[in-house]
């Protein structure tokens, strides 16, 4: 099965399919990670926007200290708490921000209670100013801690995303290198085996063109497709060899018969013109030569003569004892 061009082509096809699937999966995985990182970044930006809005409401409240600004600050603080609860981050990543937000809500509540008590009780203005200054610093410190935490989370997310992308790109590169190497090796083997098989078949065809019908192809080192073709080729050569041998025998037999017929023809011609007993020219030959002599005499105007010899009482011998005795 391994020594088959079809198997090698199928293996090459499967390697290309696996490489395509692996590459597509890696790219899709990279896309998913990039999307997740983008969502985290957008979530961080949204939370930072809420913290910025909380900071703005804090400044307004510290500036006016009225009920409306206090309620807006409380609403923004609760909105931030709701956003933190609904975020797709793990609790550990937003616990510090949630803790700072809770501390901020507690300070706002206590500050509001102090403002109400300040309307009923007369307190030294210096103490009030010192408390306000400390409270403002505390507010700013909590807000700053939130911003710093989100900034660190942003850096962590960027680092993790970059690391994941680099790792995915490295995996894709390794997969491409491995599959490319395997495809190159398979393609090289396929090309080598195909060229060897085609060269063997070309040489065999050239031998047949030279009428070397005894040539046979060795199928042991060939792939399955070329081996089947070589087996058919060998069977054809064997049939051609048998046909050529039969034709040679037929031509040899025809040649013998022809020579025999020619010999018989010569013998018949000799018998037709010669006497079998004496081997002298017979009457038919005499007539032929006489016609030729008469024609030649007519052309040359020369005289000719015919000598006739007769044996007395020879007829009685033929009649009494037979012609074979007379002859």
mmCIF file of C-alpha atoms in Angstrom:
data_model
loop_
_atom_site.group_PDB
_atom_site.id
_atom_site.type_symbol
_atom_site.label_atom_id
_atom_site.label_comp_id
_atom_site.label_asym_id
_atom_site.label_seq_id
_atom_site.Cartn_x
_atom_site.Cartn_y
_atom_site.Cartn_z
ATOM 1 C CA UNK A 1 0.000 0.000 0.000
ATOM 2 C CA UNK A 2 2.862 2.341 0.818
ATOM 3 C CA UNK A 3 4.501 1.636 -2.548
ATOM 4 C CA UNK A 4 1.643 3.249 -4.387
ATOM 5 C CA UNK A 5 1.462 6.605 -6.125
ATOM 6 C CA UNK A 6 -2.224 6.878 -5.229
ATOM 7 C CA UNK A 7 -1.410 6.316 -1.549
ATOM 8 C CA UNK A 8 1.298 8.992 -1.633
ATOM 9 C CA UNK A 9 -1.054 11.430 -3.377
ATOM 10 C CA UNK A 10 -3.756 10.640 -0.823
ATOM 11 C CA UNK A 11 -1.267 11.187 2.004
ATOM 12 C CA UNK A 12 -0.229 14.490 0.423
ATOM 13 C CA UNK A 13 -3.877 15.515 0.136
ATOM 14 C CA UNK A 14 -4.616 14.541 3.753
ATOM 15 C CA UNK A 15 -1.529 16.422 4.958
ATOM 16 C CA UNK A 16 -2.693 19.546 3.117
ATOM 17 C CA UNK A 17 -6.205 19.152 4.580
ATOM 18 C CA UNK A 18 -4.858 18.698 8.114
ATOM 19 C CA UNK A 19 -2.525 21.662 7.667
ATOM 20 C CA UNK A 20 -5.410 23.812 6.418
ATOM 21 C CA UNK A 21 -7.636 22.749 9.329
ATOM 22 C CA UNK A 22 -4.853 23.284 11.874
ATOM 23 C CA UNK A 23 -4.003 26.682 10.419
ATOM 24 C CA UNK A 24 -7.664 27.704 10.320
ATOM 25 C CA UNK A 25 -8.142 26.503 13.905
ATOM 26 C CA UNK A 26 -5.056 28.414 15.076
ATOM 27 C CA UNK A 27 -6.185 31.572 13.296
ATOM 28 C CA UNK A 28 -9.678 31.176 14.741
ATOM 29 C CA UNK A 29 -8.217 30.613 18.214
ATOM 30 C CA UNK A 30 -6.077 33.709 17.757
ATOM 31 C CA UNK A 31 -9.156 35.639 16.656
ATOM 32 C CA UNK A 32 -11.100 34.435 19.706
ATOM 33 C CA UNK A 33 -8.299 35.466 22.050
ATOM 34 C CA UNK A 34 -8.025 38.823 20.339
ATOM 35 C CA UNK A 35 -11.773 39.309 20.664
ATOM 36 C CA UNK A 36 -11.650 38.358 24.344
ATOM 37 C CA UNK A 37 -8.753 40.738 24.922
ATOM 38 C CA UNK A 38 -10.653 43.500 23.106
ATOM 39 C CA UNK A 39 -13.734 42.865 25.238
ATOM 40 C CA UNK A 40 -11.631 43.045 28.391
ATOM 41 C CA UNK A 41 -10.064 46.277 27.218
ATOM 42 C CA UNK A 42 -13.483 47.739 26.454
ATOM 43 C CA UNK A 43 -14.734 46.616 29.864
ATOM 44 C CA UNK A 44 -11.754 48.250 31.546
ATOM 45 C CA UNK A 45 -12.343 51.445 29.575
ATOM 46 C CA UNK A 46 -16.027 51.396 30.564
ATOM 47 C CA UNK A 47 -15.143 50.939 34.249
ATOM 48 C CA UNK A 48 -12.547 53.686 34.035
ATOM 49 C CA UNK A 49 -15.210 55.928 32.532
ATOM 50 C CA UNK A 50 -17.475 55.190 35.478
ATOM 51 C CA UNK A 51 -14.635 55.979 37.891
ATOM 52 C CA UNK A 52 -14.001 59.230 36.010
ATOM 53 C CA UNK A 53 -17.708 60.075 36.286
ATOM 54 C CA UNK A 54 -17.557 59.235 40.001
ATOM 55 C CA UNK A 55 -14.573 61.536 40.392
ATOM 56 C CA UNK A 56 -16.429 64.341 38.616
ATOM 57 C CA UNK A 57 -19.468 63.862 40.854
ATOM 58 C CA UNK A 58 -17.140 63.845 43.848
ATOM 59 C CA UNK A 59 -15.705 67.216 42.857
ATOM 60 C CA UNK A 60 -19.208 68.638 42.407
ATOM 61 C CA UNK A 61 -20.285 67.345 45.802
ATOM 62 C CA UNK A 62 -17.174 68.696 47.521
ATOM 63 C CA UNK A 63 -17.785 72.032 45.844
ATOM 64 C CA UNK A 64 -21.482 72.511 46.670
ATOM 65 C CA UNK A 65 -22.253 70.086 49.540
ATOM 66 C CA UNK A 66 -25.959 70.127 48.631
ATOM 67 C CA UNK A 67 -28.527 67.353 48.561
ATOM 68 C CA UNK A 68 -28.684 67.133 44.791
ATOM 69 C CA UNK A 69 -24.937 66.697 44.346
ATOM 70 C CA UNK A 70 -24.883 64.186 47.192
ATOM 71 C CA UNK A 71 -27.632 62.134 45.591
ATOM 72 C CA UNK A 72 -25.859 62.250 42.216
ATOM 73 C CA UNK A 73 -22.671 61.074 43.917
ATOM 74 C CA UNK A 74 -24.519 58.220 45.630
ATOM 75 C CA UNK A 75 -26.186 57.222 42.362
ATOM 76 C CA UNK A 76 -22.852 57.198 40.508
ATOM 77 C CA UNK A 77 -21.222 55.200 43.305
ATOM 78 C CA UNK A 78 -24.035 52.619 43.131
ATOM 79 C CA UNK A 79 -23.806 52.553 39.338
ATOM 80 C CA UNK A 80 -20.095 51.779 39.602
ATOM 81 C CA UNK A 81 -20.838 49.008 42.108
ATOM 82 C CA UNK A 82 -23.427 47.548 39.704
ATOM 83 C CA UNK A 83 -20.954 47.734 36.799
ATOM 84 C CA UNK A 84 -18.354 45.934 38.888
ATOM 85 C CA UNK A 85 -20.831 43.171 39.726
ATOM 86 C CA UNK A 86 -21.868 42.787 36.066
ATOM 87 C CA UNK A 87 -18.363 42.860 34.613
ATOM 88 C CA UNK A 88 -16.936 39.703 32.985
ATOM 89 C CA UNK A 89 -13.765 39.941 35.037
ATOM 90 C CA UNK A 90 -13.012 37.450 37.766
ATOM 91 C CA UNK A 91 -13.827 38.707 41.304
ATOM 92 C CA UNK A 92 -10.141 38.815 42.199
ATOM 93 C CA UNK A 93 -9.454 41.372 39.471
ATOM 94 C CA UNK A 94 -12.061 43.869 40.731
ATOM 95 C CA UNK A 95 -12.019 43.179 44.472
ATOM 96 C CA UNK A 96 -9.698 46.104 45.175
ATOM 97 C CA UNK A 97 -11.859 48.480 43.168
ATOM 98 C CA UNK A 98 -15.016 47.140 44.838
ATOM 99 C CA UNK A 99 -13.384 47.558 48.271
ATOM 100 C CA UNK A 100 -12.329 51.118 47.454
ATOM 101 C CA UNK A 101 -15.842 51.877 46.175
ATOM 102 C CA UNK A 102 -17.383 50.519 49.371
ATOM 103 C CA UNK A 103 -14.983 52.565 51.463
ATOM 104 C CA UNK A 104 -15.868 55.593 49.385
ATOM 105 C CA UNK A 105 -19.605 54.970 49.940
ATOM 106 C CA UNK A 106 -19.007 54.673 53.666
ATOM 107 C CA UNK A 107 -17.042 57.911 53.746
ATOM 108 C CA UNK A 108 -19.723 59.689 51.742
ATOM 109 C CA UNK A 109 -22.413 58.457 54.140
ATOM 110 C CA UNK A 110 -20.451 59.537 57.203
ATOM 111 C CA UNK A 111 -19.648 62.863 55.602
ATOM 112 C CA UNK A 112 -23.338 63.428 54.914
ATOM 113 C CA UNK A 113 -24.169 62.610 58.533
ATOM 114 C CA UNK A 114 -21.468 65.025 59.676
ATOM 115 C CA UNK A 115 -22.903 67.760 57.457
ATOM 116 C CA UNK A 116 -26.339 67.227 59.001
ATOM 117 C CA UNK A 117 -24.873 67.277 62.521
ATOM 118 C CA UNK A 118 -22.918 70.417 61.653
ATOM 119 C CA UNK A 119 -26.200 72.222 61.043
ATOM 120 C CA UNK A 120 -27.399 71.359 64.555
ATOM 121 C CA UNK A 121 -24.140 71.665 66.524
ATOM 122 C CA UNK A 122 -21.625 74.474 66.500
ATOM 123 C CA UNK A 123 -18.148 73.083 65.787
ATOM 124 C CA UNK A 124 -14.879 74.941 65.497
ATOM 125 C CA UNK A 125 -14.319 76.033 61.909
ATOM 126 C CA UNK A 126 -10.635 75.058 62.034
ATOM 127 C CA UNK A 127 -11.555 71.528 62.981
ATOM 128 C CA UNK A 128 -14.148 71.432 60.209
ATOM 129 C CA UNK A 129 -11.590 72.671 57.690
ATOM 130 C CA UNK A 130 -9.005 70.095 58.842
ATOM 131 C CA UNK A 131 -11.596 67.332 58.637
ATOM 132 C CA UNK A 132 -12.659 68.440 55.175
ATOM 133 C CA UNK A 133 -9.056 68.509 54.003
ATOM 134 C CA UNK A 134 -8.369 65.022 55.328
ATOM 135 C CA UNK A 135 -11.615 63.741 53.844
ATOM 136 C CA UNK A 136 -10.816 65.252 50.446
ATOM 137 C CA UNK A 137 -7.394 63.597 50.508
ATOM 138 C CA UNK A 138 -9.040 60.334 51.413
ATOM 139 C CA UNK A 139 -11.503 60.708 48.564
ATOM 140 C CA UNK A 140 -8.741 61.478 46.091
ATOM 141 C CA UNK A 141 -6.626 58.583 47.371
ATOM 142 C CA UNK A 142 -9.470 56.098 46.860
ATOM 143 C CA UNK A 143 -10.180 57.404 43.368
ATOM 144 C CA UNK A 144 -6.461 57.306 42.556
ATOM 145 C CA UNK A 145 -6.255 53.729 43.802
ATOM 146 C CA UNK A 146 -9.097 52.788 41.460
ATOM 147 C CA UNK A 147 -7.348 54.402 38.493
ATOM 148 C CA UNK A 148 -4.036 52.746 39.370
ATOM 149 C CA UNK A 149 -5.688 49.354 39.728
ATOM 150 C CA UNK A 150 -7.387 49.681 36.330
ATOM 151 C CA UNK A 151 -4.116 50.865 34.819
ATOM 152 C CA UNK A 152 -2.326 47.777 36.163
ATOM 153 C CA UNK A 153 -5.124 45.536 34.943
ATOM 154 C CA UNK A 154 -4.860 47.156 31.534
ATOM 155 C CA UNK A 155 -1.132 46.449 31.412
ATOM 156 C CA UNK A 156 -1.715 42.858 32.566
ATOM 157 C CA UNK A 157 -4.377 42.312 29.912
ATOM 158 C CA UNK A 158 -2.114 43.736 27.210
ATOM 159 C CA UNK A 159 0.779 41.556 28.368
ATOM 160 C CA UNK A 160 -1.362 38.413 28.534
ATOM 161 C CA UNK A 161 -2.915 39.143 25.149
ATOM 162 C CA UNK A 162 0.491 39.773 23.583
ATOM 163 C CA UNK A 163 1.875 36.572 25.126
ATOM 164 C CA UNK A 164 -1.078 34.531 23.884
ATOM 165 C CA UNK A 165 -0.788 36.006 20.404
ATOM 166 C CA UNK A 166 2.946 35.307 20.287
ATOM 167 C CA UNK A 167 2.406 31.768 21.530
ATOM 168 C CA UNK A 168 -0.347 31.187 18.984
ATOM 169 C CA UNK A 169 1.809 32.587 16.204
ATOM 170 C CA UNK A 170 4.651 30.326 17.313
ATOM 171 C CA UNK A 171 2.342 27.300 17.292
ATOM 172 C CA UNK A 172 1.078 28.240 13.836
ATOM 173 C CA UNK A 173 4.653 28.656 12.603
ATOM 174 C CA UNK A 174 5.666 25.265 14.035
ATOM 175 C CA UNK A 175 2.611 23.595 12.484
ATOM 176 C CA UNK A 176 3.295 25.195 9.119
ATOM 177 C CA UNK A 177 6.940 24.152 9.229
ATOM 178 C CA UNK A 178 6.114 20.558 10.212
ATOM 179 C CA UNK A 179 3.337 20.121 7.688
ATOM 180 C CA UNK A 180 5.313 21.889 4.968
ATOM 181 C CA UNK A 181 8.281 19.601 5.616
ATOM 182 C CA UNK A 182 6.075 16.489 5.527
ATOM 183 C CA UNK A 183 4.393 17.666 2.325
ATOM 184 C CA UNK A 184 7.772 18.410 0.740
ATOM 185 C CA UNK A 185 9.091 14.947 1.638
ATOM 186 C CA UNK A 186 5.931 13.273 0.339
ATOM 187 C CA UNK A 187 6.004 15.315 -2.861
ATOM 188 C CA UNK A 188 9.700 14.506 -3.377
ATOM 189 C CA UNK A 189 9.068 10.772 -2.900
ATOM 190 C CA UNK A 190 6.095 10.957 -5.234
ATOM 191 C CA UNK A 191 8.129 12.744 -7.899
ATOM 192 C CA UNK A 192 11.086 10.374 -7.500
ATOM 193 C CA UNK A 193 8.971 7.231 -7.743
ATOM 194 C CA UNK A 194 6.984 8.607 -10.667
ATOM 195 C CA UNK A 195 10.126 9.537 -12.593
ATOM 196 C CA UNK A 196 11.653 6.114 -11.906
ATOM 197 C CA UNK A 197 8.517 4.341 -13.125
ATOM 198 C CA UNK A 198 8.147 6.509 -16.221
ATOM 199 C CA UNK A 199 11.842 6.054 -17.067
ATOM 200 C CA UNK A 200 11.514 2.261 -16.759
ATOM 201 C CA UNK A 201 8.473 2.228 -19.032
ATOM 202 C CA UNK A 202 10.169 4.527 -21.574
ATOM 203 C CA UNK A 203 13.215 2.267 -21.742
ATOM 204 C CA UNK A 204 10.992 -0.779 -22.211
ATOM 205 C CA UNK A 205 9.104 0.901 -25.056
ATOM 206 C CA UNK A 206 12.402 1.787 -26.746
ATOM 207 C CA UNK A 207 13.459 -1.869 -26.524
ATOM 208 C CA UNK A 208 10.214 -2.907 -28.173
ATOM 209 C CA UNK A 209 10.777 -0.346 -30.921
ATOM 210 C CA UNK A 210 14.122 -2.059 -31.515
ATOM 211 C CA UNK A 211 12.237 -5.406 -31.874
ATOM 212 C CA UNK A 212 13.744 -6.817 -28.676
ATOM 213 C CA UNK A 213 10.631 -8.782 -27.770
ATOM 214 C CA UNK A 214 12.468 -10.854 -25.142
ATOM 215 C CA UNK A 215 12.822 -7.805 -22.877
ATOM 216 C CA UNK A 216 10.925 -7.976 -19.554
ATOM 217 C CA UNK A 217 10.353 -5.279 -16.898
ATOM 218 C CA UNK A 218 11.288 -6.015 -13.264
ATOM 219 C CA UNK A 219 8.181 -5.090 -11.241
ATOM 220 C CA UNK A 220 9.729 -5.481 -7.783
ATOM 221 C CA UNK A 221 10.955 -1.890 -7.322
ATOM 222 C CA UNK A 222 7.997 -0.182 -8.996
ATOM 223 C CA UNK A 223 4.919 1.359 -7.438
ATOM 224 C CA UNK A 224 1.615 -0.463 -7.681
ATOM 225 C CA UNK A 225 0.340 1.520 -10.673
ATOM 226 C CA UNK A 226 3.553 1.099 -12.669
ATOM 227 C CA UNK A 227 3.809 -2.540 -11.540
ATOM 228 C CA UNK A 228 0.364 -3.307 -12.978
ATOM 229 C CA UNK A 229 1.281 -1.500 -16.186
ATOM 230 C CA UNK A 230 4.597 -3.389 -16.372
ATOM 231 C CA UNK A 231 2.825 -6.737 -15.898
ATOM 232 C CA UNK A 232 0.533 -5.942 -18.811
ATOM 233 C CA UNK A 233 3.543 -4.832 -20.834
ATOM 234 C CA UNK A 234 5.393 -8.095 -20.090
ATOM 235 C CA UNK A 235 2.363 -10.130 -21.156
ATOM 236 C CA UNK A 236 2.203 -8.146 -24.399
ATOM 237 C CA UNK A 237 5.926 -8.755 -25.042
ATOM 238 C CA UNK A 238 5.486 -12.477 -24.453
ATOM 239 C CA UNK A 239 2.598 -12.597 -26.914
ATOM 240 C CA UNK A 240 4.591 -10.621 -29.484
ATOM 241 C CA UNK A 241 7.549 -12.970 -29.019
ATOM 242 C CA UNK A 242 5.335 -15.993 -29.634
ATOM 243 C CA UNK A 243 3.757 -14.388 -32.683
ATOM 244 C CA UNK A 244 7.120 -13.490 -34.162
ATOM 245 C CA UNK A 245 8.422 -17.052 -33.572
ATOM 246 C CA UNK A 246 5.342 -18.584 -35.223
ATOM 247 C CA UNK A 247 5.723 -16.263 -38.208
ATOM 248 C CA UNK A 248 9.368 -17.243 -38.608
ATOM 249 C CA UNK A 249 8.425 -20.911 -38.553
ATOM 250 C CA UNK A 250 5.708 -20.275 -41.131
ATOM 251 C CA UNK A 251 8.086 -18.384 -43.404
ATOM 252 C CA UNK A 252 10.640 -21.190 -43.084
ATOM 253 C CA UNK A 253 8.019 -23.829 -43.966
ATOM 254 C CA UNK A 254 6.782 -21.805 -46.925
ATOM 255 C CA UNK A 255 10.370 -21.441 -48.122
ATOM 256 C CA UNK A 256 10.902 -25.211 -47.937
ATOM 257 C CA UNK A 257 7.682 -25.920 -49.833
ATOM 258 C CA UNK A 258 8.613 -23.368 -52.454
ATOM 259 C CA UNK A 259 12.025 -24.920 -52.973
ATOM 260 C CA UNK A 260 10.446 -28.363 -53.213
ATOM 261 C CA UNK A 261 7.916 -27.145 -55.766
ATOM 262 C CA UNK A 262 10.657 -25.523 -57.781
ATOM 263 C CA UNK A 263 12.642 -28.755 -57.686
ATOM 264 C CA UNK A 264 9.582 -30.731 -58.784
ATOM 265 C CA UNK A 265 8.939 -28.213 -61.537
ATOM 266 C CA UNK A 266 12.482 -28.578 -62.811
ATOM 267 C CA UNK A 267 12.166 -32.367 -62.630
ATOM 268 C CA UNK A 268 8.870 -32.330 -64.499
ATOM 269 C CA UNK A 269 10.296 -30.069 -67.152
ATOM 270 C CA UNK A 270 13.262 -32.407 -67.515
ATOM 271 C CA UNK A 271 11.029 -35.456 -67.764
ATOM 272 C CA UNK A 272 8.828 -33.744 -70.303
ATOM 273 C CA UNK A 273 11.821 -33.179 -72.625
ATOM 274 C CA UNK A 274 14.003 -36.254 -71.963
ATOM 275 C CA UNK A 275 13.600 -39.966 -72.298
ATOM 276 C CA UNK A 276 13.597 -41.587 -68.836
ATOM 277 C CA UNK A 277 15.581 -44.597 -70.033
ATOM 278 C CA UNK A 278 18.375 -42.999 -72.031
ATOM 279 C CA UNK A 279 18.082 -39.435 -70.708
ATOM 280 C CA UNK A 280 18.175 -38.269 -74.325
ATOM 281 C CA UNK A 281 15.887 -35.572 -75.702
ATOM 282 C CA UNK A 282 12.475 -37.027 -76.587
ATOM 283 C CA UNK A 283 10.024 -36.384 -79.423
ATOM 284 C CA UNK A 284 8.511 -33.301 -77.733
ATOM 285 C CA UNK A 285 11.960 -31.816 -77.334
ATOM 286 C CA UNK A 286 12.647 -32.717 -80.985
ATOM 287 C CA UNK A 287 9.617 -30.789 -82.107
ATOM 288 C CA UNK A 288 10.633 -27.784 -79.995
ATOM 289 C CA UNK A 289 14.207 -27.765 -81.287
ATOM 290 C CA UNK A 290 13.011 -28.406 -84.859
ATOM 291 C CA UNK A 291 10.711 -25.366 -84.733
ATOM 292 C CA UNK A 292 13.548 -23.277 -83.390
ATOM 293 C CA UNK A 293 15.945 -24.532 -86.084
ATOM 294 C CA UNK A 294 13.426 -23.881 -88.876
ATOM 295 C CA UNK A 295 12.850 -20.352 -87.562
ATOM 296 C CA UNK A 296 16.569 -19.699 -87.322
ATOM 297 C CA UNK A 297 17.106 -21.057 -90.876
ATOM 298 C CA UNK A 298 14.405 -18.760 -92.128
ATOM 299 C CA UNK A 299 16.140 -15.751 -90.550
ATOM 300 C CA UNK A 300 19.689 -16.640 -91.607
ATOM 301 C CA UNK A 301 18.835 -18.221 -95.005
ATOM 302 C CA UNK A 302 21.064 -21.151 -94.130
ATOM 303 C CA UNK A 303 20.385 -24.723 -95.062
ATOM 304 C CA UNK A 304 19.329 -27.238 -92.443
ATOM 305 C CA UNK A 305 19.050 -31.027 -92.350
ATOM 306 C CA UNK A 306 17.219 -33.657 -90.329
ATOM 307 C CA UNK A 307 18.741 -37.083 -89.727
ATOM 308 C CA UNK A 308 16.244 -39.928 -89.355
ATOM 309 C CA UNK A 309 17.383 -43.361 -88.107
ATOM 310 C CA UNK A 310 15.118 -46.347 -88.361
ATOM 311 C CA UNK A 311 15.610 -49.872 -86.997
ATOM 312 C CA UNK A 312 14.256 -52.688 -89.152
ATOM 313 C CA UNK A 313 11.851 -55.150 -87.587
ATOM 314 C CA UNK A 314 11.843 -53.147 -84.336
ATOM 315 C CA UNK A 315 8.050 -52.914 -84.384
ATOM 316 C CA UNK A 316 7.825 -56.712 -84.055
ATOM 317 C CA UNK A 317 9.821 -56.515 -80.818
ATOM 318 C CA UNK A 318 7.517 -53.870 -79.379
ATOM 319 C CA UNK A 319 4.435 -55.780 -80.445
ATOM 320 C CA UNK A 320 5.739 -59.114 -79.177
ATOM 321 C CA UNK A 321 7.472 -58.197 -75.906
ATOM 322 C CA UNK A 322 6.068 -54.769 -75.144
ATOM 323 C CA UNK A 323 7.330 -51.221 -75.338
ATOM 324 C CA UNK A 324 9.243 -51.440 -72.055
ATOM 325 C CA UNK A 325 11.360 -54.236 -73.536
ATOM 326 C CA UNK A 326 11.714 -52.319 -76.779
ATOM 327 C CA UNK A 327 12.872 -49.279 -74.904
#
